[in-house]
PDB file of C-alpha atoms in Angstrom:
ATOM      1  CA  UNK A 771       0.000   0.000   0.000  1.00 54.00           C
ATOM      2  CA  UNK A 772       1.550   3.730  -0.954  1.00 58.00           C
ATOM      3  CA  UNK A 773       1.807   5.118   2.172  1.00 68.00           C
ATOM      4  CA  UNK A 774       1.453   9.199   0.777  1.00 75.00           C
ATOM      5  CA  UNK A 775      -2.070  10.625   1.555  1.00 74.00           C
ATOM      6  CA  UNK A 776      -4.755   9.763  -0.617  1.00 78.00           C
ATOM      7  CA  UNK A 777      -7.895  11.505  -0.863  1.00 81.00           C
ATOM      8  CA  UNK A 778      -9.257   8.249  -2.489  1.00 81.00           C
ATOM      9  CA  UNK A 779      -8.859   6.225   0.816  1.00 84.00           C
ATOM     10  CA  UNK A 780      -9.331   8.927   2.696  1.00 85.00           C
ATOM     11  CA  UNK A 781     -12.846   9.216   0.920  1.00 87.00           C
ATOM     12  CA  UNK A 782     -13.632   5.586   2.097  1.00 86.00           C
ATOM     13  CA  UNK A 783     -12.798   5.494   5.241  1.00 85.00           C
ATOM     14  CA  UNK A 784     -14.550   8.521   6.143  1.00 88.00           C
ATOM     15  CA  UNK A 785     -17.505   6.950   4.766  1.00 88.00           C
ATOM     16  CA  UNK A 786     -17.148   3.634   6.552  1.00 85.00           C
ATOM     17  CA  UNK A 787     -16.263   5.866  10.160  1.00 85.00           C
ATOM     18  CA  UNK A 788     -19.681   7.936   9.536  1.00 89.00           C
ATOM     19  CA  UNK A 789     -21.345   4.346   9.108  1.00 86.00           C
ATOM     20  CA  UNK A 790     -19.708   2.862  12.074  1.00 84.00           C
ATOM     21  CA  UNK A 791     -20.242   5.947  14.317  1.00 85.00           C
ATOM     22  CA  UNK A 792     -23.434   7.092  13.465  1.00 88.00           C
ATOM     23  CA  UNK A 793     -25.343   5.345  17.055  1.00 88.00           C
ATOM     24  CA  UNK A 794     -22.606   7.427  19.049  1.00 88.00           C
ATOM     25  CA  UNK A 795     -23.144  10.656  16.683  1.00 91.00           C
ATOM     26  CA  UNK A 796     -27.099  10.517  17.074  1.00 93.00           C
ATOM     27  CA  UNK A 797     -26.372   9.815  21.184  1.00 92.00           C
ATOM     28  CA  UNK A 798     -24.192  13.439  20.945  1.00 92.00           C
ATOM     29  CA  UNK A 799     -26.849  14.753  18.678  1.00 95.00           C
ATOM     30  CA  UNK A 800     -29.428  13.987  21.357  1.00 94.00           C
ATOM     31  CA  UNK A 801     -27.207  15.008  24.320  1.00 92.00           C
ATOM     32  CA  UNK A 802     -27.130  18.817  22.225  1.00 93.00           C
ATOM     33  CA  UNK A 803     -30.489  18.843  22.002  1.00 95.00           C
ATOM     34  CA  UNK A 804     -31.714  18.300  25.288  1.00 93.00           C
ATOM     35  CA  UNK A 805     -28.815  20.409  26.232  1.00 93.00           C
ATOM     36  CA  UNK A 806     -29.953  23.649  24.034  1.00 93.00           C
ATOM     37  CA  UNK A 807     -33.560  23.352  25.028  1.00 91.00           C
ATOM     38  CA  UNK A 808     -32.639  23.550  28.762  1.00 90.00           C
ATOM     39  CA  UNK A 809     -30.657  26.039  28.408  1.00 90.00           C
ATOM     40  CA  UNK A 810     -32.893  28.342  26.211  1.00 89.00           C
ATOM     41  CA  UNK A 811     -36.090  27.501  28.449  1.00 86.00           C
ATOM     42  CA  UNK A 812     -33.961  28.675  31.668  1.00 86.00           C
ATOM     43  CA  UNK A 813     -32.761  31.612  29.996  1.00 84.00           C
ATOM     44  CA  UNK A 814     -36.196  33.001  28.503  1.00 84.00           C
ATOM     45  CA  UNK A 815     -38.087  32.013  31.765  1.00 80.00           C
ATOM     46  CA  UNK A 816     -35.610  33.783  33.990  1.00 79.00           C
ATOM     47  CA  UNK A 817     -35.811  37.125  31.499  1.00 77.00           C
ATOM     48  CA  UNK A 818     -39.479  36.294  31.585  1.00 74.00           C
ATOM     49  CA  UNK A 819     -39.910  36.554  35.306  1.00 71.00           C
ATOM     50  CA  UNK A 820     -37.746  39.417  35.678  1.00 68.00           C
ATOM     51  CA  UNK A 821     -39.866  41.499  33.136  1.00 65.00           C
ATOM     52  CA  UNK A 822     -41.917  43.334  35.568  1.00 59.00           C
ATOM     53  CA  UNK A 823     -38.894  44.501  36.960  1.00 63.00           C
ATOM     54  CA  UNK A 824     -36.848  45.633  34.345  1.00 57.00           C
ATOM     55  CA  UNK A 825     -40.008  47.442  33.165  1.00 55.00           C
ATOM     56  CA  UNK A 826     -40.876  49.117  36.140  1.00 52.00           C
ATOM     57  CA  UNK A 827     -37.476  49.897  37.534  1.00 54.00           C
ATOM     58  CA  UNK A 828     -35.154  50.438  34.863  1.00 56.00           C
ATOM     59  CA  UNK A 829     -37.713  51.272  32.218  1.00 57.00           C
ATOM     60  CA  UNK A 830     -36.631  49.004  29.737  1.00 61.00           C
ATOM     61  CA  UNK A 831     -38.955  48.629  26.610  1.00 66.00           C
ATOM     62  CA  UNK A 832     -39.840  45.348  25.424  1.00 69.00           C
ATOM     63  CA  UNK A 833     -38.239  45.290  22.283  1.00 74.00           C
ATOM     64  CA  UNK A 834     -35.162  46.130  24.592  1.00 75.00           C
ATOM     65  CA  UNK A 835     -35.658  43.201  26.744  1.00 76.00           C
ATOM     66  CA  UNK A 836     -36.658  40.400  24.492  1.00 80.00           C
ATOM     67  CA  UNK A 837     -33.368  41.651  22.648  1.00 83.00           C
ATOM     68  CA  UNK A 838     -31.422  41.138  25.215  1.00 83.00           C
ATOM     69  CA  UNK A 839     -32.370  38.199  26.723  1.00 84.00           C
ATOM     70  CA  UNK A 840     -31.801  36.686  22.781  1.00 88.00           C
ATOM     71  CA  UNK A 841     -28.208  37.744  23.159  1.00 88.00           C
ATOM     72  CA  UNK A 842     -28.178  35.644  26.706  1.00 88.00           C
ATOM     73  CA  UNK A 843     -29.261  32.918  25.472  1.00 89.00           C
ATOM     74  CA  UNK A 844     -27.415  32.746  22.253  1.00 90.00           C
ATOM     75  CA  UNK A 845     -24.170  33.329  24.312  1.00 90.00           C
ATOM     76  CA  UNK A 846     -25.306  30.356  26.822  1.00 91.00           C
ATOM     77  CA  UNK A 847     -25.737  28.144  23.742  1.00 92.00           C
ATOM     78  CA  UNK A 848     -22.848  28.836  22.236  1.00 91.00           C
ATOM     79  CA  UNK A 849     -20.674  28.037  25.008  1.00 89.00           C
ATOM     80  CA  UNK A 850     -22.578  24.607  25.862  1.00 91.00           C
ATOM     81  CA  UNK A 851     -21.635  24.265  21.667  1.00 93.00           C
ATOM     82  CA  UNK A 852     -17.901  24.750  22.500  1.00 89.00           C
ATOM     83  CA  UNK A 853     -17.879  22.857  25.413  1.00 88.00           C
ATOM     84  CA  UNK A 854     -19.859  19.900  23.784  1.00 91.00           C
ATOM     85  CA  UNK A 855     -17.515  20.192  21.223  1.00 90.00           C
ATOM     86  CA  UNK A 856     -14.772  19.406  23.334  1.00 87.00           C
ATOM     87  CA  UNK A 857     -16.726  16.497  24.868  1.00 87.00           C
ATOM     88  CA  UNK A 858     -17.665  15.314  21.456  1.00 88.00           C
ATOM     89  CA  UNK A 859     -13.794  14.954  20.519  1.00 88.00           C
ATOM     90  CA  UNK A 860     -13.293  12.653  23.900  1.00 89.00           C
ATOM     91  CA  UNK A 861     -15.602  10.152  22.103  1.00 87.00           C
ATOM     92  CA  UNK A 862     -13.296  10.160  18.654  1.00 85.00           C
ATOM     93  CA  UNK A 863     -11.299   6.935  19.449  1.00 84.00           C
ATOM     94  CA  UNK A 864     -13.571   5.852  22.398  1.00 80.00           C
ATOM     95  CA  UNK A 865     -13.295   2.179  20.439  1.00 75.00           C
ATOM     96  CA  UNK A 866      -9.355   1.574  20.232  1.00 75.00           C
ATOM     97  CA  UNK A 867      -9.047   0.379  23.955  1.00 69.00           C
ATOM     98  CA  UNK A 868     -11.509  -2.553  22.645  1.00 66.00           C
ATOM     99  CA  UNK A 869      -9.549  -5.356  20.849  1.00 63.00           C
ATOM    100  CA  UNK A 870     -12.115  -6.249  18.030  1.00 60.00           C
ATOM    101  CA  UNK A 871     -13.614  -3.143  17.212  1.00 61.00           C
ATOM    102  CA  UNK A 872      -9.764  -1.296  17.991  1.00 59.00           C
ATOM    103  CA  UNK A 873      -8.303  -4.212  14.914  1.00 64.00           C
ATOM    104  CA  UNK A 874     -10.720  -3.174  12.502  1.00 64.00           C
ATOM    105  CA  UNK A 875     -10.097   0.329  12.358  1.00 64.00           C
ATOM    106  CA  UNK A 876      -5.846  -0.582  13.135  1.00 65.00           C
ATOM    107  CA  UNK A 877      -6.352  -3.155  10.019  1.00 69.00           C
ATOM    108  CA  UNK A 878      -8.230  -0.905   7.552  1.00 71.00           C
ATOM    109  CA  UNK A 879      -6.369  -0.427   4.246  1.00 73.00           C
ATOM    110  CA  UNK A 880      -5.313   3.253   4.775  1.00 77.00           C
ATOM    111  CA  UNK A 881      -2.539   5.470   6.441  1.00 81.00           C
ATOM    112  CA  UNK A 882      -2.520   6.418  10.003  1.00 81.00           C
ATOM    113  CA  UNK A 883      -2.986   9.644   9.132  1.00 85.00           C
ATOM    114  CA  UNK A 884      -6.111   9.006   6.758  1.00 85.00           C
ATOM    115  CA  UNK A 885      -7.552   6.851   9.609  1.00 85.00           C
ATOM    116  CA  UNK A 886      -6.818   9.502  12.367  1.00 88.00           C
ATOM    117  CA  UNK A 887      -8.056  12.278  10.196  1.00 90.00           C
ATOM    118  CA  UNK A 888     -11.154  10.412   9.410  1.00 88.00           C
ATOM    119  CA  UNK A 889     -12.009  10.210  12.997  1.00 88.00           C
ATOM    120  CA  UNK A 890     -11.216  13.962  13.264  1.00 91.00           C
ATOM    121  CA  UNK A 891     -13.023  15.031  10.284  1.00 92.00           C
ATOM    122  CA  UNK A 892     -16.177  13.133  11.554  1.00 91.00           C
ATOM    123  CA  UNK A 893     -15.780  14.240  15.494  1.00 90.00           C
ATOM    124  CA  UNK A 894     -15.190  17.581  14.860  1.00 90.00           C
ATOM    125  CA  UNK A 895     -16.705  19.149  11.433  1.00 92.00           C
ATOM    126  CA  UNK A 896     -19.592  16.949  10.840  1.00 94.00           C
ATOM    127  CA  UNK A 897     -19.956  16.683  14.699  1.00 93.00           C
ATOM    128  CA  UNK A 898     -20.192  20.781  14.622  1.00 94.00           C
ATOM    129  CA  UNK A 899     -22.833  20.788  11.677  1.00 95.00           C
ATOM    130  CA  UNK A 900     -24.646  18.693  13.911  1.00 95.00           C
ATOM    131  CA  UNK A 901     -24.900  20.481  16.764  1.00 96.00           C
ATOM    132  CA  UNK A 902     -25.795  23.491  15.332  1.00 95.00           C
ATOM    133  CA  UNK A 903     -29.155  21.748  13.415  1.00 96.00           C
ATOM    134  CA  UNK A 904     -29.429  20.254  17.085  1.00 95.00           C
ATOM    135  CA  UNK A 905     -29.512  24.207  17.913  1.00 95.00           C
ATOM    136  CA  UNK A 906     -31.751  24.916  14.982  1.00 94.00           C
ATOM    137  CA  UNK A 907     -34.365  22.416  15.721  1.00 95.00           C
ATOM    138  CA  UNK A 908     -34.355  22.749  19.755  1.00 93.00           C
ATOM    139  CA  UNK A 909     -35.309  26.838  19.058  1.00 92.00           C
ATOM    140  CA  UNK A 910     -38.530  25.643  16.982  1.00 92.00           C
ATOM    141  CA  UNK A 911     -39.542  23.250  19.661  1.00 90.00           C
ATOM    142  CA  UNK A 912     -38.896  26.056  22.414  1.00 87.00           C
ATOM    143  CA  UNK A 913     -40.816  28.294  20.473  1.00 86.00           C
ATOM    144  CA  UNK A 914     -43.607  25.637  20.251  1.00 85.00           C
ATOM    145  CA  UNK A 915     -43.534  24.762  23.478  1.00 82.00           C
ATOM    146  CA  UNK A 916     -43.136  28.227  25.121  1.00 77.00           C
ATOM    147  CA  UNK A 917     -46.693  28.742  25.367  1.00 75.00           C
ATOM    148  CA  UNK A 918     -47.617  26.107  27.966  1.00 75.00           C
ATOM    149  CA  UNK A 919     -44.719  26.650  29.685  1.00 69.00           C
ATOM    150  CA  UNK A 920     -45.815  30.343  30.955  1.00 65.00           C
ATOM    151  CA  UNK A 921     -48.862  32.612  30.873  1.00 59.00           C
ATOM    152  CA  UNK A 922     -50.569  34.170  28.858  1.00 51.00           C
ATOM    153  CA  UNK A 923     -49.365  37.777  30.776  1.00 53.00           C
ATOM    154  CA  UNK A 924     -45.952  37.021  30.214  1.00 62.00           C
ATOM    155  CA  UNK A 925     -43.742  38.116  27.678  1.00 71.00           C
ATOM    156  CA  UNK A 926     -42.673  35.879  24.741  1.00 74.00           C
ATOM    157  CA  UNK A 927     -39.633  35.679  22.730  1.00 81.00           C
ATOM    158  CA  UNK A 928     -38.981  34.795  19.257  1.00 86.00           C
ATOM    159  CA  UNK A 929     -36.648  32.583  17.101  1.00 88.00           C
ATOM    160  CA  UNK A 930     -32.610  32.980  18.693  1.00 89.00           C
ATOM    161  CA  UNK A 931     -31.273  31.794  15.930  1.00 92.00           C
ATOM    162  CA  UNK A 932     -30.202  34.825  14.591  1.00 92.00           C
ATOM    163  CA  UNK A 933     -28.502  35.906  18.344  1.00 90.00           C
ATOM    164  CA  UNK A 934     -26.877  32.382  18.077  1.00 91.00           C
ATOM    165  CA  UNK A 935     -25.114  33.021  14.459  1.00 92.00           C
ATOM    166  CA  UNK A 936     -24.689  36.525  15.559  1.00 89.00           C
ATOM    167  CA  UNK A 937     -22.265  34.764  18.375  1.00 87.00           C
ATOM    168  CA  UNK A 938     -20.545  33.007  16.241  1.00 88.00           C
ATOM    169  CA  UNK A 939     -20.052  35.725  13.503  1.00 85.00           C
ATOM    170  CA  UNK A 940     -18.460  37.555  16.653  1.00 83.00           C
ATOM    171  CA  UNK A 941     -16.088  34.851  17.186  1.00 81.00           C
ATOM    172  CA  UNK A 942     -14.492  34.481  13.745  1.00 78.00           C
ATOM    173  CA  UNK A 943     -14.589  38.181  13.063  1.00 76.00           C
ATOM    174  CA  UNK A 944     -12.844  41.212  14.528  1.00 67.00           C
ATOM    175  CA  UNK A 945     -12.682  45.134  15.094  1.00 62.00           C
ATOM    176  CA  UNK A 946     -10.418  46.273  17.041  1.00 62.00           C
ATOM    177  CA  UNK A 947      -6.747  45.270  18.685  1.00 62.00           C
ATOM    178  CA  UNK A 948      -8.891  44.220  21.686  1.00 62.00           C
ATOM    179  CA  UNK A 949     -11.063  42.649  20.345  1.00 67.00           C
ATOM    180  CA  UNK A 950      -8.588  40.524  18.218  1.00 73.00           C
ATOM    181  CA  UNK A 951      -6.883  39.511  21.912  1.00 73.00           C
ATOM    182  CA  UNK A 952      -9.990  38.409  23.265  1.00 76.00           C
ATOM    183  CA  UNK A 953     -10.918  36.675  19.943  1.00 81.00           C
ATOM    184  CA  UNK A 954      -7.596  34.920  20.603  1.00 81.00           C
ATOM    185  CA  UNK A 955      -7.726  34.085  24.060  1.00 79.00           C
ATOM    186  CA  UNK A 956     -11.126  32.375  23.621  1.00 82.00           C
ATOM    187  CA  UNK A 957     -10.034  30.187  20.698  1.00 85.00           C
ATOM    188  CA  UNK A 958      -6.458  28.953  22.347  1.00 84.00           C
ATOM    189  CA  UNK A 959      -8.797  28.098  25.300  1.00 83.00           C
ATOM    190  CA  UNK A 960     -10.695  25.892  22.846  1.00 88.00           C
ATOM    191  CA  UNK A 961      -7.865  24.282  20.826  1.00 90.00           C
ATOM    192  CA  UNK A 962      -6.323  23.192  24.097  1.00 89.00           C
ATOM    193  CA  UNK A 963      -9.048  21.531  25.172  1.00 90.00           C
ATOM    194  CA  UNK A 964     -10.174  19.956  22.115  1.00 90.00           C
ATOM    195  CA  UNK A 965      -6.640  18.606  21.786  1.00 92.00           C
ATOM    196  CA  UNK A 966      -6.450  17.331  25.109  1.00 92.00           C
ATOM    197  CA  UNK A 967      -9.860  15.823  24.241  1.00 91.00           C
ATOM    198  CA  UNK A 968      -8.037  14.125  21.302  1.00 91.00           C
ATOM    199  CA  UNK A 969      -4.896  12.886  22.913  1.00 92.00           C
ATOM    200  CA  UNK A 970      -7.504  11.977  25.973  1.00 90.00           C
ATOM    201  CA  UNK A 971      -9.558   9.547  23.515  1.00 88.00           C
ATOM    202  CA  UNK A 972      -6.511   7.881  22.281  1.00 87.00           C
ATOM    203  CA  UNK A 973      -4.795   7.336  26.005  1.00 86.00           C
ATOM    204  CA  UNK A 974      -7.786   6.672  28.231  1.00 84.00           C
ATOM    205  CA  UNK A 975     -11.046   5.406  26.013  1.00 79.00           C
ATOM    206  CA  UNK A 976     -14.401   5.988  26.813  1.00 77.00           C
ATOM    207  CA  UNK A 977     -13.504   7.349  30.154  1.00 82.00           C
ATOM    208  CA  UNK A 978     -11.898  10.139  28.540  1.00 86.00           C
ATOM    209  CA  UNK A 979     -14.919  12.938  28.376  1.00 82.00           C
ATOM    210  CA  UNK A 980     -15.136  12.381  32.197  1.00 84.00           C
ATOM    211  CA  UNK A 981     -11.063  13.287  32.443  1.00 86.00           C
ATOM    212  CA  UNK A 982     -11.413  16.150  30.353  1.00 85.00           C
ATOM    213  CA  UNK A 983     -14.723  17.373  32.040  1.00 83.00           C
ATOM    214  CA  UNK A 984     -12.566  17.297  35.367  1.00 85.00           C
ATOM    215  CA  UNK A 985      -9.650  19.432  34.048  1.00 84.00           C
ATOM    216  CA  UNK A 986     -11.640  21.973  32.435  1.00 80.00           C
ATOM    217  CA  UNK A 987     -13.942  22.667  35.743  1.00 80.00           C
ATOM    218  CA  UNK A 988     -10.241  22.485  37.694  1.00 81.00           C
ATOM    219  CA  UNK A 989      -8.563  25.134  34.938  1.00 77.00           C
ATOM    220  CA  UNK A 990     -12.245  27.458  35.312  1.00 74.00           C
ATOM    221  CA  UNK A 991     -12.243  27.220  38.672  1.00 73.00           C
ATOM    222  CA  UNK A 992      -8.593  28.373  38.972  1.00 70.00           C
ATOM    223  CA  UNK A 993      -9.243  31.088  36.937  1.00 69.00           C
ATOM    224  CA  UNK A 994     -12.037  32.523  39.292  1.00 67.00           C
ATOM    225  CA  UNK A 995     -10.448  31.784  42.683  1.00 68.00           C
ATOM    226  CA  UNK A 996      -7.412  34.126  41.546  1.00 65.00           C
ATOM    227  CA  UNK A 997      -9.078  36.494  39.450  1.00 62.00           C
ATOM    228  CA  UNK A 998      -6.848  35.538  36.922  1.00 59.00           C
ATOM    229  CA  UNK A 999      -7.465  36.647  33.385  1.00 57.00           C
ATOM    230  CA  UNK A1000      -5.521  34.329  31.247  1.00 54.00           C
ATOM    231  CA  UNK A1001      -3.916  36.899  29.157  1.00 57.00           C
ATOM    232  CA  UNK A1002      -0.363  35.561  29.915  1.00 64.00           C
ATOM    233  CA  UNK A1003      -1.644  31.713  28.925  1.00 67.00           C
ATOM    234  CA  UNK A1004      -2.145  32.957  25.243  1.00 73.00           C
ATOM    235  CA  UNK A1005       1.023  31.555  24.129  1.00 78.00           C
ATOM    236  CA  UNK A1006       0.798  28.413  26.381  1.00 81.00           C
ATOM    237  CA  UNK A1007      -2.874  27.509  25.607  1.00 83.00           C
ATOM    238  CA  UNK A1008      -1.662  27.584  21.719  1.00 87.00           C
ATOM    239  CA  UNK A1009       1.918  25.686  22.684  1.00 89.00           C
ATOM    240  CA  UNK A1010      -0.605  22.994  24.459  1.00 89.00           C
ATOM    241  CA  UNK A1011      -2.702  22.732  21.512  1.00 91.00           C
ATOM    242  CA  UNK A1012      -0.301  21.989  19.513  1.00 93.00           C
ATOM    243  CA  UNK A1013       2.146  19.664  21.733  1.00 94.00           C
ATOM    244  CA  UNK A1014      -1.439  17.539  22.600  1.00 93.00           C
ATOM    245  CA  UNK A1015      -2.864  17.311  18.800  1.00 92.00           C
ATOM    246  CA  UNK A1016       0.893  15.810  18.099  1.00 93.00           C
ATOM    247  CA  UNK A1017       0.903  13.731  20.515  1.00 92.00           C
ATOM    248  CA  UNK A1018      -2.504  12.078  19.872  1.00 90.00           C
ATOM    249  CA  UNK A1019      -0.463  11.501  16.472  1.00 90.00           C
ATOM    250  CA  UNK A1020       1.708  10.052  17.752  1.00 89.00           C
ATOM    251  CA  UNK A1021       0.264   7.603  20.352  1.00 87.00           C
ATOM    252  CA  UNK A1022      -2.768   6.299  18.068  1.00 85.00           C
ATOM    253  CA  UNK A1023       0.571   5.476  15.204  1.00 82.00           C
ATOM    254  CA  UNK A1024       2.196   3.392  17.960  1.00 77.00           C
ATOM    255  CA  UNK A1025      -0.838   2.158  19.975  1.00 70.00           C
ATOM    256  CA  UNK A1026      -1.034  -1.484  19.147  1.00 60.00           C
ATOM    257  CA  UNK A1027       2.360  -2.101  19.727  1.00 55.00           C
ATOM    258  CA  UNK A1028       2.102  -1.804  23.775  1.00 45.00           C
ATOM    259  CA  UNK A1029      -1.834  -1.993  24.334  1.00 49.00           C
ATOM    260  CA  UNK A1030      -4.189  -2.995  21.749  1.00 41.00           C
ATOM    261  CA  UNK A1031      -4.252  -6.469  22.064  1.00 38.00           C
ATOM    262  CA  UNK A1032      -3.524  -6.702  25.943  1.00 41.00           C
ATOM    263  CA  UNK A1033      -7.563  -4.961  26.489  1.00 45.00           C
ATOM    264  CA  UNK A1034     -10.673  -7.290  26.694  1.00 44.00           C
ATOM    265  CA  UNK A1035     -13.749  -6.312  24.562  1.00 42.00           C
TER     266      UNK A1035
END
């Protein structure tokens, strides 16, 4: 077999990962959904509660209000997105500790790096598209549901879809030298985690979403008990990134040679 990159064998076992993965892809898909609808019925029915009281004390208009309790919520969402994201890449090689199912994707007729890229391709980009339809479609069923869930006095909120792009169009575009820092800061915060996620998958398994859901509460809650702003980690959440994503590499090219075969199914 030529061992250069081919986008031919790439193709195929891409396909045959999104057929082998697509149970644990609909479980994430699920676990986003009932994750965005929470977190939009929370939001709205706190902002709905509190209306009398923005209205009478800091006489806010409605438009006002329901604007800005879109802009909540889309911010919530999207940082449940990025943090299932991260959780999402834990589950990549979730199946390598297992000896059958770990030989079938160590045996397949491609290059480690087709085969690793595969997984990554199908964890991360398709995984994204995925969450953001499971974004899409738990808005309409908020929106449907909304109703019943409060009175008829209360005030009611449309789609926050548009607050939710309107996030992410904030996050991949910039206007000032600030701005750009912060834009920074928040994506080397990401890429560190969703390479530890990586590397995570390929040491530990299936346990790894629970290791990586550890560190990043220990890392947040560092930040707040010392007021620390992370401004000085820019470099070393970027260094990480990198170092991790190699080292995931590297480990899944030499896995079967120490541990593969010594795991139970």
């Amino acid at each position: 077999m030529n061992n250069q990159f081919s986008f031919h064998r790439f193709w195929h076992v891409l396909v045959w990962t999104l057929v082998y993965h697509w149970r644990q892809l609909l479980t994430l898909f699920s676990a986003a959904f009932v994750t965005f609808v929470a977190v939009e019925i929370i939001d709205f029915i706190q902002a709905s509660n509190d209306y009398a009281k923005w209205f009478l004390f800091d006489h806010k208009s409605q438009e006002t209000i329901v604007s800005d309790a879109l802009h909540t919520a889309g911010n919530s969402c999207m940082s449940f997105l990025a943090v299932l994201m991260c959780v999402g890449a834990a589950f990549a090689f979730y199946n390598l500790h297992r000896k059958n199912e770990g030989r079938q994707l160590l045996m397949l007729p491609a290059t480690n790096l087709e085969k690793f890229m595969a997984r990554w391709v199908v964890y991360v980009p398709v995984l994204f598209v995925l969450y953001v339809v499971a974004f899409m479609v738990s808005d309409v069923l908020r929106m449907a549901v909304w109703p019943v869930l409060v009175s008829s006095d209360k005030i009611s909120f449309p789609t926050a879809i548009p607050a939710f792009f309107g996030v992410m169009k904030y996050l991949v575009m910039w206007t000032n030298p600030f701005h750009l820092e912060k834009i920074f800061l928040i994506w080397g915060f990401f890429w560190f985690y969703h390479s530890l996620s990586l590397f995570s998958s390929v040491w530990i398994g299936r346990w790894a979403w629970l290791f990586v859901t550890v560190v990043f509460f220990a890392v947040i809650g560092f930040f707040i008990q010392t007021n620390y702003n992370g401004g000085d980690a820019l470099a070393v959440f970027y260094l990480l990134a990198v170092v991790l994503a190699v080292a995931a590499y590297w480990l899944f090219c030499r896995f079967p040679k120490y541990k593969l075969f010594h795991n139970k199914d």
